[in-house]
Coordinates of C-alpha atoms in Angstrom, one line a residue:
M245 CA 11.1 -1.8 51.7
D246 CA 12.1 -0.1 48.4
I247 CA 9.3 -0.9 45.9
K248 CA 11.1 0.7 43.1
R249 CA 14.3 -1.3 43.4
T250 CA 12.1 -4.5 43.6
V251 CA 10.3 -3.6 40.4
L252 CA 13.6 -3.0 38.6
W253 CA 15.0 -6.1 40.0
V254 CA 12.0 -8.1 38.6
V255 CA 12.3 -6.1 35.2
F256 CA 15.9 -6.9 34.9
S257 CA 15.4 -10.6 35.7
F258 CA 12.5 -11.1 33.3
S259 CA 14.4 -9.3 30.5
L260 CA 17.4 -11.8 31.0
L261 CA 15.0 -14.6 31.0
M262 CA 13.2 -13.3 27.7
L263 CA 16.7 -12.8 26.2
W264 CA 17.7 -16.3 26.8
D265 CA 14.3 -17.6 25.5
N266 CA 14.6 -15.5 22.3
Y267 CA 17.9 -16.9 21.9
N268 CA 16.8 -20.3 22.2
R269 CA 14.0 -19.8 19.8
Y270 CA 16.3 -18.0 17.2
T271 CA 18.8 -21.1 17.2
G272 CA 15.8 -23.4 16.9
K273 CA 16.0 -24.8 20.4
P274 CA 12.8 -25.5 22.5
S275 CA 11.0 -22.3 24.0
I276 CA 10.6 -22.0 27.7
F277 CA 7.3 -20.3 27.1
F278 CA 5.9 -21.3 23.9
D279 CA 5.4 -24.3 21.8
N280 CA 8.3 -25.4 19.7
P281 CA 8.0 -23.7 16.4
T282 CA 9.4 -26.7 14.4
T283 CA 8.2 -25.1 11.1
Q284 CA 9.8 -21.8 11.7
A285 CA 13.3 -23.3 11.6
A286 CA 15.3 -21.5 8.8
A287 CA 15.1 -23.6 5.6
K288 CA 18.5 -24.4 4.3
P289 CA 19.0 -24.0 0.5
A290 CA 19.0 -27.3 -1.3
A291 CA 21.5 -28.2 -4.0
A292 CA 20.4 -28.7 -7.5
G293 CA 18.4 -31.9 -7.6
D294 CA 18.4 -32.4 -3.9
G295 CA 14.8 -32.3 -3.2
S296 CA 15.3 -32.0 0.6
T297 CA 12.7 -29.2 1.1
A298 CA 9.4 -28.8 -0.5
A299 CA 9.9 -25.1 -0.8
A300 CA 13.3 -25.4 -2.6
A301 CA 12.8 -28.4 -4.6
A302 CA 9.2 -28.1 -5.6
P303 CA 8.2 -24.6 -5.5
T304 CA 5.2 -25.4 -7.9
A305 CA 3.7 -28.1 -5.6
D306 CA 2.0 -25.3 -3.7
V307 CA -1.7 -25.8 -3.5
P308 CA -4.1 -27.9 -1.3
T309 CA -6.0 -30.8 -2.7
S310 CA -9.4 -29.5 -1.8
S311 CA -11.0 -26.4 -0.4
A312 CA -10.7 -26.4 3.5
H313 CA -14.4 -25.1 4.2
A314 CA -16.4 -24.9 1.1
A315 CA -17.9 -28.2 0.5
N316 CA -20.3 -26.9 -2.1
A317 CA -17.8 -24.8 -3.8
G318 CA -15.8 -27.5 -5.4
S319 CA -12.0 -28.0 -4.7
V320 CA -8.9 -26.0 -5.3
P321 CA -7.0 -28.0 -7.8
D322 CA -4.0 -30.0 -7.2
G323 CA -1.2 -31.0 -9.6
V324 CA 2.0 -29.7 -11.1
A325 CA 2.3 -26.6 -13.3
P326 CA 2.7 -27.1 -16.9
S327 CA 6.2 -27.0 -18.1
K328 CA 5.4 -24.8 -21.0
S329 CA 5.2 -21.2 -19.4
E330 CA 6.4 -17.8 -19.8
L331 CA 7.3 -15.2 -17.1
I332 CA 5.8 -11.9 -18.0
T333 CA 7.5 -8.8 -16.4
V334 CA 5.5 -5.7 -15.7
T335 CA 7.2 -2.6 -14.4
T336 CA 5.7 0.5 -12.7
D337 CA 7.3 3.4 -10.9
L338 CA 7.0 1.4 -7.6
V339 CA 7.2 -2.5 -8.3
K340 CA 8.6 -5.0 -10.6
V341 CA 6.3 -8.0 -10.9
E342 CA 6.8 -11.3 -12.7
I343 CA 3.6 -13.3 -13.6
D344 CA 3.7 -16.8 -14.9
T345 CA 1.5 -17.7 -17.8
A346 CA 1.2 -21.1 -16.0
G347 CA -1.8 -20.2 -14.0
G348 CA -1.3 -16.4 -14.0
E349 CA 0.6 -17.0 -10.8
I350 CA 2.3 -14.1 -9.3
R351 CA 5.9 -15.4 -8.7
H352 CA 7.9 -12.4 -8.0
L353 CA 7.2 -8.8 -6.7
E354 CA 10.0 -6.4 -6.2
L355 CA 9.8 -3.1 -4.3
L356 CA 11.8 -0.6 -6.3
K357 CA 11.6 2.0 -3.6
H358 CA 12.6 -0.2 -0.6
H359 CA 15.9 -1.6 -0.3
E360 CA 17.4 -4.4 2.0
S361 CA 18.8 -3.0 5.2
S362 CA 21.9 -5.4 4.9
D363 CA 22.6 -4.5 1.4
S364 CA 21.2 -1.2 -0.1
S365 CA 22.1 -2.5 -3.6
K366 CA 19.2 -5.0 -3.4
D367 CA 15.5 -4.4 -3.5
V368 CA 13.1 -5.7 -1.0
V369 CA 11.4 -8.9 -2.6
L370 CA 7.9 -10.1 -1.3
F371 CA 6.5 -12.5 -3.8
D372 CA 9.4 -14.9 -4.7
S373 CA 10.0 -18.5 -6.0
T374 CA 13.8 -18.6 -5.6
P375 CA 14.8 -21.6 -3.4
P376 CA 14.6 -21.8 -0.5
R377 CA 12.0 -18.9 -0.5
T378 CA 8.4 -19.8 -1.6
Y379 CA 5.8 -16.8 -1.6
L380 CA 3.2 -16.9 -4.3
G381 CA 0.0 -15.2 -5.3
Q382 CA -2.7 -17.4 -6.8
T383 CA -6.3 -17.1 -8.2
G384 CA -8.6 -19.4 -10.2
L385 CA -11.9 -21.0 -10.4
I386 CA -13.2 -24.3 -8.5
G387 CA -16.6 -25.9 -8.6
G388 CA -15.8 -28.0 -11.8
A389 CA -13.1 -28.6 -14.4
Y390 CA -12.4 -24.9 -14.9
P391 CA -9.2 -22.8 -15.4
N392 CA -7.3 -22.4 -12.3
H393 CA -3.7 -21.4 -11.2
K394 CA -2.4 -24.6 -12.9
S395 CA -4.0 -24.0 -16.3
V396 CA -1.9 -22.7 -19.4
F397 CA -2.9 -19.0 -20.0
T398 CA -2.2 -16.9 -23.1
A399 CA -1.1 -13.2 -22.7
R400 CA -2.6 -10.6 -24.9
P401 CA -0.1 -8.3 -26.5
G402 CA 0.3 -4.8 -25.0
P403 CA 2.8 -2.8 -23.1
R404 CA 4.6 -4.0 -20.0
A405 CA 5.7 -0.8 -18.3
L406 CA 4.1 2.3 -17.5
D407 CA 6.3 4.7 -19.6
N408 CA 4.3 7.8 -19.9
S409 CA 1.0 6.3 -19.0
D410 CA -0.7 6.2 -15.6
Q411 CA -1.6 2.6 -15.9
V412 CA -0.7 -0.7 -17.7
Q413 CA -2.8 -3.7 -18.0
L414 CA -1.8 -7.5 -18.6
V415 CA -4.6 -9.7 -19.8
L416 CA -4.3 -13.4 -19.6
E417 CA -6.8 -16.1 -20.9
A418 CA -7.4 -19.8 -20.4
E419 CA -10.2 -22.0 -21.6
Q420 CA -11.0 -25.4 -20.2
N421 CA -14.2 -27.6 -21.3
G422 CA -15.7 -24.5 -22.8
V423 CA -15.3 -22.3 -19.9
K424 CA -13.0 -19.4 -20.4
L425 CA -11.3 -17.2 -17.5
I426 CA -9.9 -13.9 -18.3
K427 CA -7.7 -12.4 -15.8
T428 CA -6.9 -8.7 -16.1
F429 CA -4.2 -7.2 -13.9
T430 CA -4.3 -3.4 -13.8
F431 CA -1.1 -1.6 -12.5
K432 CA -1.3 2.1 -11.6
R433 CA 1.2 4.8 -11.1
G434 CA 2.0 5.5 -7.6
E435 CA 0.2 2.4 -6.2
Y436 CA 1.1 -0.9 -4.6
K437 CA -2.4 -2.0 -5.2
I438 CA -3.0 -4.3 -8.1
D439 CA -6.7 -4.5 -9.5
I440 CA -7.3 -8.1 -10.7
K441 CA -10.7 -8.6 -12.7
H442 CA -11.9 -12.2 -13.3
D443 CA -14.3 -12.6 -16.2
V444 CA -15.9 -16.0 -16.6
V445 CA -17.4 -16.7 -20.0
N446 CA -19.5 -19.7 -20.3
N447 CA -19.2 -21.1 -23.9
T448 CA -20.9 -24.3 -22.9
A449 CA -24.6 -25.4 -23.4
A450 CA -25.5 -25.6 -19.7
A451 CA -25.4 -23.2 -16.9
I452 CA -22.3 -23.4 -14.6
N453 CA -21.8 -22.4 -10.8
P454 CA -18.1 -21.5 -10.4
S455 CA -16.4 -20.2 -7.2
L456 CA -13.4 -17.7 -7.4
Y457 CA -10.5 -18.5 -4.9
L458 CA -7.8 -16.1 -4.0
Q459 CA -4.8 -17.6 -2.2
L460 CA -1.5 -16.6 -0.6
V461 CA 1.2 -19.4 -0.3
R462 CA 4.3 -19.0 1.8
D463 CA 6.9 -21.1 3.5
G464 CA 7.2 -20.8 7.2
S465 CA 10.9 -19.9 7.4
K466 CA 12.3 -16.9 9.2
L467 CA 13.1 -13.6 7.6
N468 CA 16.6 -13.0 6.8
N469 CA 18.6 -10.9 9.3
E470 CA 15.7 -11.4 11.9
S471 CA 16.9 -10.2 15.3
M472 CA 16.8 -12.5 18.2
F473 CA 16.6 -9.6 20.7
Y474 CA 13.2 -8.5 19.6
S475 CA 10.2 -10.3 18.0
T476 CA 7.8 -9.4 15.1
F477 CA 5.0 -11.3 13.7
T478 CA 5.4 -13.3 10.4
G479 CA 2.6 -15.2 9.0
P480 CA -1.1 -15.2 7.8
A481 CA -3.7 -12.9 8.9
I482 CA -7.5 -12.7 8.2
Y483 CA -9.9 -9.8 8.8
S484 CA -13.8 -9.6 9.0
N485 CA -16.0 -6.9 10.1
T486 CA -17.4 -9.3 12.9
D487 CA -14.2 -10.9 14.0
K488 CA -11.9 -8.0 13.2
F489 CA -8.0 -8.7 12.8
Q490 CA -6.9 -12.2 13.5
K491 CA -3.3 -13.4 13.3
V492 CA -2.8 -17.1 12.4
T493 CA 0.6 -18.5 13.3
F494 CA 2.4 -21.1 11.2
E495 CA 2.4 -23.4 14.3
S496 CA -1.3 -23.4 14.7
I497 CA -1.7 -24.3 10.9
E498 CA 0.9 -27.1 11.3
K499 CA -1.2 -28.4 14.0
G500 CA -4.6 -28.2 12.1
K501 CA -6.1 -25.5 14.4
I502 CA -8.9 -23.5 12.9
D503 CA -8.8 -20.4 15.2
H504 CA -10.0 -17.8 12.9
V505 CA -13.3 -16.8 11.1
V506 CA -14.5 -19.3 8.3
K507 CA -17.5 -17.7 7.0
A508 CA -18.1 -14.0 6.5
D509 CA -19.4 -11.4 4.0
S510 CA -16.5 -8.9 4.5
G511 CA -12.8 -8.7 5.1
W512 CA -9.5 -9.6 3.6
I513 CA -6.6 -12.1 3.9
A514 CA -3.0 -11.3 4.2
M515 CA 0.6 -12.4 4.7
V516 CA 2.2 -10.2 7.1
Q517 CA 6.0 -9.6 8.0
H518 CA 8.1 -6.9 9.6
Y519 CA 7.3 -3.6 7.7
F520 CA 5.5 -5.3 4.7
V521 CA 2.3 -7.1 3.8
S522 CA 0.7 -8.7 0.9
A523 CA -3.2 -9.2 0.9
F524 CA -6.1 -10.1 -1.3
V525 CA -9.1 -8.0 -0.8
P526 CA -12.4 -9.6 -2.2
P527 CA -15.3 -7.4 -3.2
A528 CA -17.3 -6.0 -0.5
D529 CA -20.6 -7.7 0.7
V530 CA -19.8 -10.9 -1.2
P531 CA -20.1 -14.2 1.0
R532 CA -16.7 -15.7 1.3
E533 CA -15.1 -18.8 3.2
Y534 CA -11.7 -18.3 4.6
F535 CA -9.2 -21.1 5.0
T536 CA -5.7 -21.8 6.1
K537 CA -3.7 -25.0 5.6
K538 CA -0.6 -26.7 5.3
L539 CA 0.3 -27.7 1.7
A540 CA 3.7 -29.3 2.3
T541 CA 6.5 -29.6 4.6
N542 CA 7.2 -25.9 5.7
L543 CA 4.7 -24.5 3.2
Y544 CA 1.3 -23.0 4.1
A545 CA -1.6 -21.1 2.4
V546 CA -4.2 -18.7 3.4
G547 CA -7.2 -18.0 1.2
A548 CA -10.7 -17.0 0.5
I549 CA -13.5 -18.6 -1.8
M550 CA -16.3 -16.7 -3.3
P551 CA -19.3 -18.2 -5.2
M552 CA -19.8 -16.2 -8.4
G553 CA -23.3 -17.4 -9.0
A554 CA -25.0 -19.0 -12.0
V555 CA -23.6 -18.3 -15.4
A556 CA -26.1 -19.0 -18.2
P557 CA -24.7 -20.5 -21.4
G558 CA -23.2 -17.6 -23.5
A559 CA -23.1 -15.3 -20.7
T560 CA -20.3 -13.7 -18.8
Q561 CA -19.9 -13.1 -15.0
S562 CA -17.4 -11.0 -13.5
M563 CA -15.8 -10.6 -10.0
D564 CA -13.1 -7.9 -9.1
A565 CA -10.4 -8.3 -6.3
T566 CA -7.5 -6.1 -5.1
L567 CA -4.0 -7.4 -4.3
Y568 CA -1.9 -4.9 -2.2
S569 CA 1.9 -5.8 -1.9
G570 CA 4.0 -3.3 -0.3
P571 CA 5.1 -1.4 2.8
Q572 CA 2.9 -0.9 5.8
E573 CA 2.6 2.8 5.4
S574 CA -0.4 3.9 7.3
K575 CA -1.8 6.2 4.8
R576 CA -1.7 3.5 2.0
L577 CA -3.1 0.8 4.2
E578 CA -6.1 2.8 5.3
A579 CA -7.0 3.4 1.7
V580 CA -6.9 -0.3 0.8
A581 CA -9.8 -1.8 3.0
P582 CA -11.5 -1.3 6.3
G583 CA -9.3 -2.5 9.2
F584 CA -6.3 -3.0 6.8
E585 CA -4.2 -0.7 8.9
L586 CA -4.3 -3.2 11.7
V587 CA -1.6 -5.1 9.9
K588 CA 0.7 -2.4 11.4
D589 CA 0.3 -4.5 14.6
Y590 CA 0.8 -2.5 17.9
G591 CA -0.8 -5.3 19.9
W592 CA -3.0 -4.7 22.9
L593 CA -1.6 -1.2 23.2
T594 CA -3.0 0.0 19.8
I595 CA -5.3 2.4 21.4
I596 CA -2.4 4.3 22.8
A597 CA 0.1 3.6 20.0
K598 CA -2.1 5.0 17.2
P599 CA -2.4 8.4 18.6
I600 CA 1.4 8.5 19.4
F601 CA 2.1 7.4 15.6
W602 CA -0.3 10.5 14.6
L603 CA 1.8 12.8 16.6
M604 CA 4.8 11.6 15.3
I605 CA 3.5 12.1 11.7
Q606 CA 2.6 15.7 12.6
I607 CA 6.1 16.5 14.0
H608 CA 7.7 15.0 10.9
Q609 CA 5.7 17.1 8.6
L610 CA 7.3 20.1 10.3
L611 CA 10.8 18.9 10.6
G612 CA 11.2 16.5 7.7
N613 CA 13.7 14.2 9.4
W614 CA 12.8 11.2 11.3
G615 CA 15.8 11.2 13.7
W616 CA 14.8 14.9 14.9
T617 CA 11.1 13.7 15.0
I618 CA 12.0 10.9 17.5
I619 CA 13.9 13.4 19.7
V620 CA 11.1 16.1 19.7
L621 CA 8.5 13.2 20.1
T622 CA 10.4 11.9 23.3
I623 CA 10.7 15.5 24.7
V624 CA 6.9 16.0 24.2
I625 CA 5.9 12.9 25.9
K626 CA 8.4 13.5 28.7
L627 CA 7.0 17.0 29.3
A628 CA 3.6 15.7 29.4
F629 CA 4.6 13.3 32.2
F630 CA 6.7 15.8 33.9
P631 CA 4.6 16.1 37.1
L632 CA 4.5 12.3 37.5
S633 CA 8.2 11.9 36.9
A634 CA 8.9 14.8 39.3
A635 CA 6.8 13.1 42.1
S636 CA 8.8 9.9 41.5
Y637 CA 12.3 11.6 41.6
R638 CA 11.3 13.6 44.7
S639 CA 10.3 10.4 46.5
M640 CA 13.5 8.7 45.4
A641 CA 15.5 11.7 46.5
K642 CA 13.9 11.4 50.0
M643 CA 14.7 7.6 50.0
K644 CA 18.3 8.5 49.2
L645 CA 18.5 10.9 52.2
V646 CA 17.3 8.4 54.6
T647 CA 19.4 5.4 53.2
P648 CA 22.0 5.6 56.1
K649 CA 19.2 5.3 58.5
M650 CA 17.6 2.4 56.6
T651 CA 21.1 0.8 56.7
E652 CA 21.4 1.3 60.5
I653 CA 17.9 -0.3 61.0
R654 CA 18.8 -3.3 58.8
T655 CA 22.0 -3.8 60.7
K656 CA 20.3 -3.5 64.1
Y657 CA 17.3 -5.8 63.5
K658 CA 19.3 -8.3 61.2
G659 CA 17.5 -11.7 61.6
E660 CA 14.5 -10.1 63.1
P661 CA 12.2 -9.3 60.0
Q662 CA 9.2 -8.2 61.9
K663 CA 11.0 -5.7 64.1
M664 CA 12.8 -4.5 60.9
N665 CA 9.7 -3.9 59.1
A666 CA 8.2 -2.1 62.0
A667 CA 11.1 0.2 62.4
M668 CA 11.1 0.9 58.6
M669 CA 7.4 1.9 58.7
E670 CA 8.1 4.1 61.7
L671 CA 11.0 5.7 59.7
Y672 CA 8.8 6.3 56.7
K673 CA 6.1 7.9 58.9
K674 CA 8.6 10.1 60.6
E675 CA 10.3 11.3 57.5
K676 CA 6.9 11.6 55.6
I677 CA 8.1 9.1 52.9
N678 CA 5.7 7.1 50.7
P679 CA 7.6 3.8 49.7
L680 CA 5.3 3.6 46.7
G681 CA 5.8 7.2 45.8
G682 CA 8.7 6.5 43.5
C683 CA 7.0 3.4 41.9
M684 CA 3.4 4.3 41.0
P685 CA 4.3 7.3 38.7
I686 CA 6.6 5.0 36.7
V687 CA 4.0 2.3 36.5
I688 CA 1.4 4.7 35.1
Q689 CA 3.9 5.7 32.4
I690 CA 4.9 2.3 31.3
P691 CA 2.0 1.6 28.9
V692 CA 2.8 4.8 26.9
F693 CA 6.5 4.2 26.9
I694 CA 5.8 0.6 25.6
S695 CA 3.5 1.9 23.0
L696 CA 6.2 4.3 21.8
Y697 CA 8.6 1.3 21.7
W698 CA 6.1 -0.5 19.3
V699 CA 5.5 2.6 17.3
L700 CA 9.2 3.0 16.5
L701 CA 9.6 -0.7 15.8
A702 CA 6.7 -1.3 13.5
S703 CA 7.2 1.9 11.5
V704 CA 8.4 1.2 8.0
E705 CA 9.0 4.9 7.7
M706 CA 12.2 4.5 9.7
R707 CA 13.8 2.2 7.0
N708 CA 16.7 3.7 5.4
A709 CA 15.8 7.0 7.1
P710 CA 19.1 9.0 7.8
W711 CA 19.9 11.0 10.8
L712 CA 23.4 12.8 11.2
W713 CA 25.9 9.8 11.1
I714 CA 23.1 7.1 11.0
T715 CA 22.1 6.0 7.5
D716 CA 19.2 3.8 8.5
L717 CA 17.1 4.3 11.7
A718 CA 15.7 0.9 11.3
S719 CA 19.2 -0.9 11.6
P720 CA 21.7 -0.9 14.4
D721 CA 24.1 2.1 14.8
V722 CA 27.3 1.0 13.0
L723 CA 29.6 4.1 13.5
F724 CA 32.4 2.2 14.7
G725 CA 32.0 -0.9 12.3
A726 CA 30.5 -4.2 12.5
Y727 CA 32.2 -7.6 13.8
N728 CA 31.5 -11.2 14.0
I729 CA 32.2 -12.3 17.6
F730 CA 31.3 -15.9 18.5
G731 CA 29.0 -16.1 15.7
F732 CA 27.2 -13.0 16.5
H733 CA 26.9 -10.2 14.0
L734 CA 27.7 -7.3 16.4
T735 CA 27.7 -3.6 15.3
I736 CA 29.2 -1.1 17.4
G737 CA 27.9 2.4 17.5
I738 CA 27.9 5.4 19.7
L739 CA 24.1 5.4 20.8
P740 CA 24.5 2.1 22.7
I741 CA 27.5 3.6 24.4
L742 CA 25.6 6.7 25.3
M743 CA 22.9 4.5 26.6
A744 CA 25.3 2.7 29.0
I745 CA 26.7 5.9 30.2
S746 CA 23.3 7.5 30.8
M747 CA 22.0 4.3 32.6
F748 CA 25.2 4.4 34.9
I749 CA 24.6 8.0 35.8
Q750 CA 20.7 7.3 36.6
T751 CA 22.0 4.4 38.9
K752 CA 24.4 6.8 40.7
L753 CA 21.5 9.3 41.3
N754 CA 19.2 6.5 42.6
P755 CA 19.4 5.5 46.3
T756 CA 22.1 2.9 46.9
P757 CA 20.6 -0.4 48.0
P758 CA 21.6 -1.4 51.6
D759 CA 22.3 -4.9 50.4
P760 CA 25.9 -5.1 49.0
I761 CA 25.0 -7.8 46.5
Q762 CA 21.9 -6.0 45.3
A763 CA 24.0 -2.8 45.0
K764 CA 26.4 -4.7 42.6
V765 CA 23.6 -6.0 40.6
M766 CA 22.2 -2.6 40.1
M767 CA 25.4 -1.4 38.9
F768 CA 25.8 -4.3 36.5
M769 CA 22.2 -3.6 34.9
P770 CA 23.5 -0.6 32.7
I771 CA 26.1 -3.1 31.0
A772 CA 23.6 -5.8 30.6
F773 CA 21.0 -3.7 29.0
S774 CA 23.4 -1.7 26.9
L775 CA 24.8 -5.0 25.3
M776 CA 21.2 -5.6 24.1
F777 CA 20.8 -2.2 22.7
F778 CA 23.9 -2.9 20.3
F779 CA 21.4 -5.2 18.4
F780 CA 18.3 -2.8 18.4
P781 CA 17.4 -0.4 15.7
A782 CA 19.1 2.9 15.9
G783 CA 15.8 4.8 16.2
L784 CA 14.8 2.8 19.3
V785 CA 18.0 3.5 20.9
L786 CA 17.9 7.2 20.1
Y787 CA 14.5 7.3 21.8
W788 CA 15.9 5.6 25.0
V789 CA 19.2 7.8 25.1
V790 CA 17.1 11.1 24.7
N791 CA 14.6 9.8 27.4
N792 CA 17.5 8.8 29.8
I793 CA 19.2 12.3 29.3
L794 CA 15.9 14.2 30.0
S795 CA 15.3 11.9 33.1
I796 CA 18.9 12.6 34.3
A797 CA 18.3 16.3 34.1
Q798 CA 15.2 16.3 35.8
Q799 CA 16.2 14.0 38.6
W800 CA 19.5 15.9 39.1
T801 CA 17.6 19.3 39.3
I802 CA 15.3 17.8 41.9
S803 CA 18.1 16.3 43.9
K804 CA 20.1 19.5 43.8
K805 CA 17.2 21.5 45.2
M806 CA 16.9 18.9 48.0
G807 CA 20.5 19.2 48.8
I808 CA 21.5 15.7 47.8
V809 CA 23.9 16.7 45.1
N810 CA 26.2 19.7 44.9

């Protein structure tokens, strides 16, 4: 029995099944493996006055009617934002932010150093209130009739751009029933972090006990240009020192499932998407209650509520928070809060992926180009596994030498499986062949190569990174152009073609299956896999091509020494 061929057949079959399942999920059809993501269906833009979706028609109806888990903290207010408001634009060297004086709500945040892969003339936008997208940052007070993100704020005069300064501040004030809330947004040069200070001034005759809430609101629609050939997480996340990093799907919120930490004295909340993240970080060692909830059709919130303590008449109580909204760059993430680097999600292989990414950073510091970094990293990993690969290829070469004898045994004992297996085992013993010899070294390497796959897929550093003819390693290779075929946006590049050629050569170097049908399937596999790689980011395909070329060189050298090839 040829274990390696069986493994390849299982992998191929499972890949086709997952490809079909991803296509179903991408087109809104039921998934074979997962619950049907009804809320993930892409929202269609509504015409003016249509009102067909909550996100498009009513972007201000974006708050829950009460706190999900803080009975003693009051309630997060409901209602419609005042009609009288002003959008204030603050610009730094990295971001352009629009904050509405109606509630001090962050309604637009544009990353000036990151451009859309599909259109380099457009910047990446995170917070947004342009139909059908709804993605907002909100803060306010609960526990009484206090100012919240639906109150009318007044902006103090001051600069709205960095210019020659290292920071710029926007101060907003609102007063309700004698309680004043002052929000101070501080933007710093070279930072995606925004410091937000909340000062509560009690101008009443009695003590008050307000709580501060921090809330991120987002629609559940897919990202634009999301690939159906590989999946990345989009949705809320909550972190605490006790329960660590917890992703929360829009589907679970839709069903009302509370599968995350509720009470903690540490951590943060976030909205995660491929390459980017927005997060509110409350002050450390302050008790907080986390919540997630559905606000409207295809509209969800994740938030935290912190009691500010008693505020005596005439006194002021303050609480700071940090908003990070930007790329998932590891160094920046590590500086925001404990555990924040986990939003760059490598899954269950994080323990392997993080050292691989560290190695990739070290190589990039020497070479200065991410394309060459991928090539050198692949070579380094291939060298590290050279002994295991060599053992696998020697076993495969021996299998190829005895393939005629195996075919003869299969023909002789056709219809007699017991005698066939006995004869096969006798042949393996005589030729000193371990049928698992070609499989086990590959199995050992699989976690490392899967980790490398996720490192390359999750690294925002690949976005807009050039290499030779490629302008963006995070996008498919488009050397020969892009075409719309049967509704698919297909890009044609040289890397997927090289991938097909390398896989075909590898197939020819491997032992030929005795079964004719199986042999045809093995010849078809390079074409099937290569078609998938036309849709993959160029950086990933570059890694596979280099890995295949190195494997071919090693396998051919071993086969030549054993007299299998001339």
